[in-house]
Amino acid sequence: MSHQQINQDWTIRRSTPFFTKETVPAALLSHHNTAAGVFGQLVVMRGTVTYFGFADENATEAEVKVVIPAGRFATSPPQYWHRIELSDDAQFNINFWSDPRQDQADTLFNSKR
């Protein structure tokens, strides 16, 4: 699960700025998922980011745990519920990939909040 393949003809639709423990949006630290037809690619530049994947919106126990060190990345498939935790020194960003031939809605992810 830590590195599901993104279709080779998909493109990055949007990239976030770099986040740290002080600047990470709260939604990323709680249950959320990427929208239909959108892959998330979490790229760690410094420290570590731990990714927890859940079977569904209401699951409280993670079915997947991936520790992503600096210089590595992990992907999150469309509509898969997850959250992250950061080391104190973590710095990362997220690239949102989608099929450029599909109509693009503005929504890239959904949060439980």
Coordinates of N, CA and C in Angstrom, one line a residue:
M1 N 0.8 -1.2 0.0 CA 0.0 0.0 0.0 C 0.9 1.3 0.0
S2 N 2.1 1.2 0.5 CA 2.9 2.4 0.6 C 3.3 3.1 -0.7
H3 N 3.1 2.4 -1.8 CA 3.5 3.0 -3.1 C 2.7 2.4 -4.2
Q4 N 1.4 2.7 -4.2 CA 0.6 2.2 -5.3 C 0.9 3.1 -6.5
Q5 N 0.9 2.5 -7.6 CA 1.4 3.2 -8.9 C 0.3 4.1 -9.4
I6 N 0.8 5.3 -9.7 CA -0.1 6.3 -10.4 C 0.0 6.1 -11.9
N7 N -1.1 6.1 -12.6 CA -1.1 5.9 -14.0 C -0.1 6.8 -14.7
Q8 N 0.6 6.3 -15.6 CA 1.7 7.0 -16.2 C 1.2 8.2 -17.1
D9 N 0.0 8.2 -17.5 CA -0.5 9.4 -18.3 C -1.2 10.4 -17.4
W10 N -1.3 10.2 -16.1 CA -1.8 11.2 -15.2 C -0.8 12.3 -15.0
T11 N -1.3 13.5 -14.6 CA -0.4 14.6 -14.3 C -0.7 15.2 -13.0
I12 N 0.3 16.0 -12.5 CA 0.1 16.7 -11.2 C -0.9 17.9 -11.4
R13 N -1.9 17.8 -10.7 CA -3.0 18.9 -10.9 C -2.7 20.1 -10.0
R14 N -2.1 19.8 -8.8 CA -1.8 20.8 -7.8 C -0.8 20.3 -6.8
S15 N 0.1 21.1 -6.4 CA 1.1 20.8 -5.3 C 0.9 21.7 -4.2
T16 N 1.0 21.2 -3.0 CA 0.9 22.1 -1.8 C 2.2 22.8 -1.5
P17 N 2.3 23.8 -0.7 CA 3.6 24.3 -0.3 C 4.2 23.3 0.7
F18 N 5.4 23.5 1.1 CA 6.0 22.6 2.1 C 5.3 22.9 3.5
F19 N 5.0 21.8 4.2 CA 4.4 21.9 5.5 C 5.4 21.4 6.6
T20 N 5.3 22.0 7.8 CA 6.0 21.5 8.9 C 5.0 21.2 10.0
K21 N 5.5 20.7 11.2 CA 4.6 20.4 12.3 C 3.8 21.7 12.7
E22 N 4.4 22.9 12.5 CA 3.8 24.1 12.9 C 2.7 24.6 11.8
T23 N 2.9 24.2 10.6 CA 2.1 24.7 9.5 C 1.1 23.7 8.9
V24 N 1.2 22.4 9.3 CA 0.4 21.4 8.6 C -1.1 21.7 8.9
P25 N -1.9 21.6 7.9 CA -3.4 21.8 8.1 C -4.0 20.7 9.0
A26 N -4.8 21.1 9.9 CA -5.4 20.1 10.9 C -6.1 19.0 10.2
A27 N -6.7 19.2 9.0 CA -7.4 18.2 8.3 C -6.5 17.0 7.9
L28 N -5.2 17.2 7.7 CA -4.3 16.2 7.3 C -4.0 15.3 8.5
L29 N -4.2 15.8 9.7 CA -3.9 15.0 11.0 C -5.0 14.2 11.4
S30 N -6.2 14.3 10.8 CA -7.4 13.6 11.1 C -7.9 12.8 9.9
H31 N -8.9 12.0 10.1 CA -9.4 11.2 8.9 C -9.8 12.1 7.8
H32 N -9.2 11.7 6.6 CA -9.6 12.4 5.4 C -9.3 11.5 4.2
N33 N -9.7 11.8 3.0 CA -9.4 11.0 1.9 C -9.2 11.9 0.7
T34 N -8.6 11.3 -0.4 CA -8.5 12.0 -1.6 C -9.8 11.8 -2.4
A35 N -10.1 12.8 -3.2 CA -11.4 12.7 -4.0 C -11.3 11.6 -5.0
A36 N -12.5 11.2 -5.5 CA -12.5 10.3 -6.6 C -11.7 10.7 -7.8
G37 N -10.9 9.8 -8.3 CA -10.0 10.1 -9.5 C -8.8 11.0 -9.1
V38 N -8.4 11.0 -7.8 CA -7.3 11.8 -7.4 C -6.4 10.9 -6.6
F39 N -5.1 10.8 -6.9 CA -4.1 10.2 -6.1 C -3.3 11.3 -5.4
G40 N -3.0 11.0 -4.1 CA -2.1 11.9 -3.4 C -0.7 11.3 -3.3
Q41 N 0.3 12.1 -3.5 CA 1.7 11.7 -3.4 C 2.3 12.5 -2.3
L42 N 2.6 11.9 -1.2 CA 3.2 12.6 0.0 C 4.7 12.5 -0.1
V43 N 5.4 13.6 -0.3 CA 6.9 13.6 -0.5 C 7.5 14.3 0.8
V44 N 8.4 13.5 1.4 CA 9.1 13.9 2.7 C 10.5 14.5 2.3
M45 N 10.7 15.7 2.7 CA 12.0 16.4 2.5 C 12.9 16.3 3.7
R46 N 12.3 16.3 4.9 CA 13.1 16.3 6.1 C 12.3 15.5 7.2
G47 N 13.0 14.9 8.1 CA 12.3 14.2 9.2 C 11.6 13.0 8.7
T48 N 10.5 12.6 9.4 CA 9.6 11.5 8.9 C 8.1 11.9 9.0
V49 N 7.4 11.3 8.2 CA 5.9 11.4 8.2 C 5.4 10.0 8.3
T50 N 4.5 9.7 9.2 CA 3.9 8.4 9.3 C 2.4 8.5 8.8
Y51 N 2.1 7.6 7.9 CA 0.9 7.5 7.2 C 0.1 6.4 7.8
F52 N -1.2 6.6 8.2 CA -2.1 5.6 8.7 C -3.3 5.5 7.7
G53 N -3.5 4.3 7.2 CA -4.6 4.1 6.3 C -5.7 3.3 7.0
F54 N -7.0 3.6 6.7 CA -8.1 3.0 7.3 C -9.1 2.4 6.3
A55 N -9.8 1.3 6.7 CA -10.7 0.6 5.9 C -11.8 1.4 5.4
D56 N -12.3 2.4 6.3 CA -13.4 3.2 5.9 C -13.4 4.5 6.8
E57 N -14.4 5.3 6.5 CA -14.5 6.6 7.2 C -14.6 6.5 8.7
N58 N -15.2 5.4 9.2 CA -15.5 5.2 10.6 C -14.5 4.3 11.4
A59 N -13.5 3.7 10.7 CA -12.5 2.8 11.3 C -11.7 3.6 12.3
T60 N -11.4 3.0 13.4 CA -10.5 3.7 14.4 C -9.2 3.0 14.5
E61 N -9.0 1.8 14.0 CA -7.8 1.1 13.9 C -7.2 1.1 12.5
A62 N -6.0 1.5 12.4 CA -5.4 1.6 11.0 C -5.1 0.2 10.5
E63 N -5.4 0.0 9.2 CA -5.0 -1.3 8.6 C -3.7 -1.2 7.9
V64 N -3.2 0.0 7.7 CA -1.9 0.3 7.1 C -1.1 1.3 7.9
K65 N 0.1 1.1 8.1 CA 1.0 2.1 8.8 C 2.3 2.1 8.0
V66 N 2.7 3.3 7.4 CA 3.9 3.4 6.7 C 4.7 4.6 7.2
V67 N 5.9 4.4 7.6 CA 6.8 5.4 8.0 C 7.6 5.9 6.8
I68 N 7.5 7.2 6.5 CA 8.1 7.7 5.2 C 9.3 8.6 5.7
P69 N 10.5 8.2 5.4 CA 11.7 9.0 5.8 C 12.0 10.1 4.8
A70 N 12.8 11.0 5.2 CA 13.3 12.1 4.2 C 13.8 11.4 3.0
G71 N 13.5 12.1 1.9 CA 14.0 11.6 0.6 C 13.1 10.5 -0.1
R72 N 12.0 10.2 0.6 CA 11.1 9.1 0.1 C 9.7 9.7 -0.1
F73 N 8.8 8.9 -0.7 CA 7.4 9.3 -0.8 C 6.5 8.1 -0.8
A74 N 5.3 8.3 -0.6 CA 4.3 7.3 -0.6 C 3.0 7.8 -1.3
T75 N 2.2 7.0 -1.9 CA 1.0 7.4 -2.6 C -0.2 6.9 -1.8
S76 N -1.3 7.7 -2.0 CA -2.5 7.3 -1.4 C -3.6 7.3 -2.5
P77 N -4.2 6.2 -2.7 CA -5.2 6.0 -3.8 C -6.5 6.9 -3.6
P78 N -7.2 7.1 -4.7 CA -8.4 7.8 -4.6 C -9.4 7.2 -3.5
Q79 N -10.0 8.1 -2.8 CA -11.1 7.8 -1.8 C -10.6 6.8 -0.7
Y80 N -9.4 6.8 -0.4 CA -8.9 5.9 0.7 C -8.7 6.8 1.9
W81 N -9.3 6.4 3.0 CA -9.3 7.2 4.3 C -7.9 7.0 4.9
H82 N -7.4 8.1 5.4 CA -6.1 8.1 6.0 C -5.8 9.3 6.9
R83 N -4.7 9.4 7.6 CA -4.3 10.5 8.3 C -2.8 10.4 8.5
I84 N -2.1 11.5 8.9 CA -0.7 11.4 9.1 C -0.3 11.9 10.5
E85 N 1.0 11.6 10.9 CA 1.6 12.1 12.0 C 3.0 12.5 11.6
L86 N 3.6 13.6 12.2 CA 4.8 14.1 11.8 C 5.9 14.1 12.9
S87 N 7.1 13.8 12.6 CA 8.2 14.0 13.5 C 8.4 15.5 13.8
D88 N 9.0 15.9 14.8 CA 9.2 17.3 15.1 C 9.9 18.1 14.1
D89 N 10.8 17.5 13.3 CA 11.5 18.2 12.3 C 11.0 17.9 10.9
A90 N 9.8 17.3 10.7 CA 9.3 17.0 9.4 C 9.0 18.2 8.5
Q91 N 9.3 18.0 7.2 CA 9.0 18.9 6.2 C 8.5 18.1 5.0
F92 N 7.3 18.4 4.5 CA 6.8 17.6 3.4 C 5.8 18.4 2.5
N93 N 5.5 17.9 1.4 CA 4.4 18.5 0.6 C 3.6 17.3 -0.1
I94 N 2.5 17.7 -0.7 CA 1.7 16.7 -1.3 C 1.4 17.1 -2.8
N95 N 1.6 16.2 -3.7 CA 1.2 16.4 -5.1 C -0.1 15.6 -5.3
F96 N -1.0 16.3 -6.0 CA -2.3 15.7 -6.3 C -2.3 15.4 -7.8
W97 N -2.4 14.1 -8.1 CA -2.4 13.6 -9.5 C -3.8 13.2 -10.0
S98 N -4.1 13.5 -11.2 CA -5.3 13.0 -11.8 C -5.2 12.9 -13.3
D99 N -6.2 12.3 -13.9 CA -6.2 12.1 -15.4 C -6.6 13.4 -16.1
P100 N -5.7 13.9 -16.9 CA -5.9 15.2 -17.5 C -7.1 15.2 -18.5
R101 N -7.5 14.0 -18.9 CA -8.6 13.9 -19.9 C -10.0 13.9 -19.2
Q102 N -10.0 13.9 -17.9 CA -11.3 13.9 -17.1 C -11.7 15.3 -16.7
D103 N -13.0 15.5 -16.6 CA -13.4 16.8 -16.1 C -12.9 16.9 -14.6
Q104 N -12.4 18.0 -14.3 CA -11.8 18.2 -13.0 C -12.7 19.0 -12.1
A105 N -13.2 18.4 -11.0 CA -13.9 19.2 -10.0 C -12.8 19.9 -9.1
D106 N -13.3 20.8 -8.3 CA -12.4 21.6 -7.5 C -11.9 20.8 -6.3
T107 N -12.7 19.8 -5.9 CA -12.4 19.0 -4.7 C -11.2 18.0 -4.9
L108 N -10.2 18.2 -4.1 CA -9.1 17.2 -4.2 C -9.1 16.2 -3.0
F109 N -9.7 16.6 -1.9 CA -9.8 15.7 -0.8 C -11.0 16.0 0.1
N110 N -11.4 15.0 0.9 CA -12.6 15.2 1.8 C -12.1 14.9 3.2
S111 N -12.7 15.6 4.1 CA -12.4 15.5 5.6 C -13.6 15.1 6.3
K112 N -13.4 14.4 7.4 CA -14.6 14.0 8.3 C -15.1 15.3 9.0
R113 N -14.3 16.3 9.2 CA -14.8 17.5 9.9 C -15.6 18.3 9.1

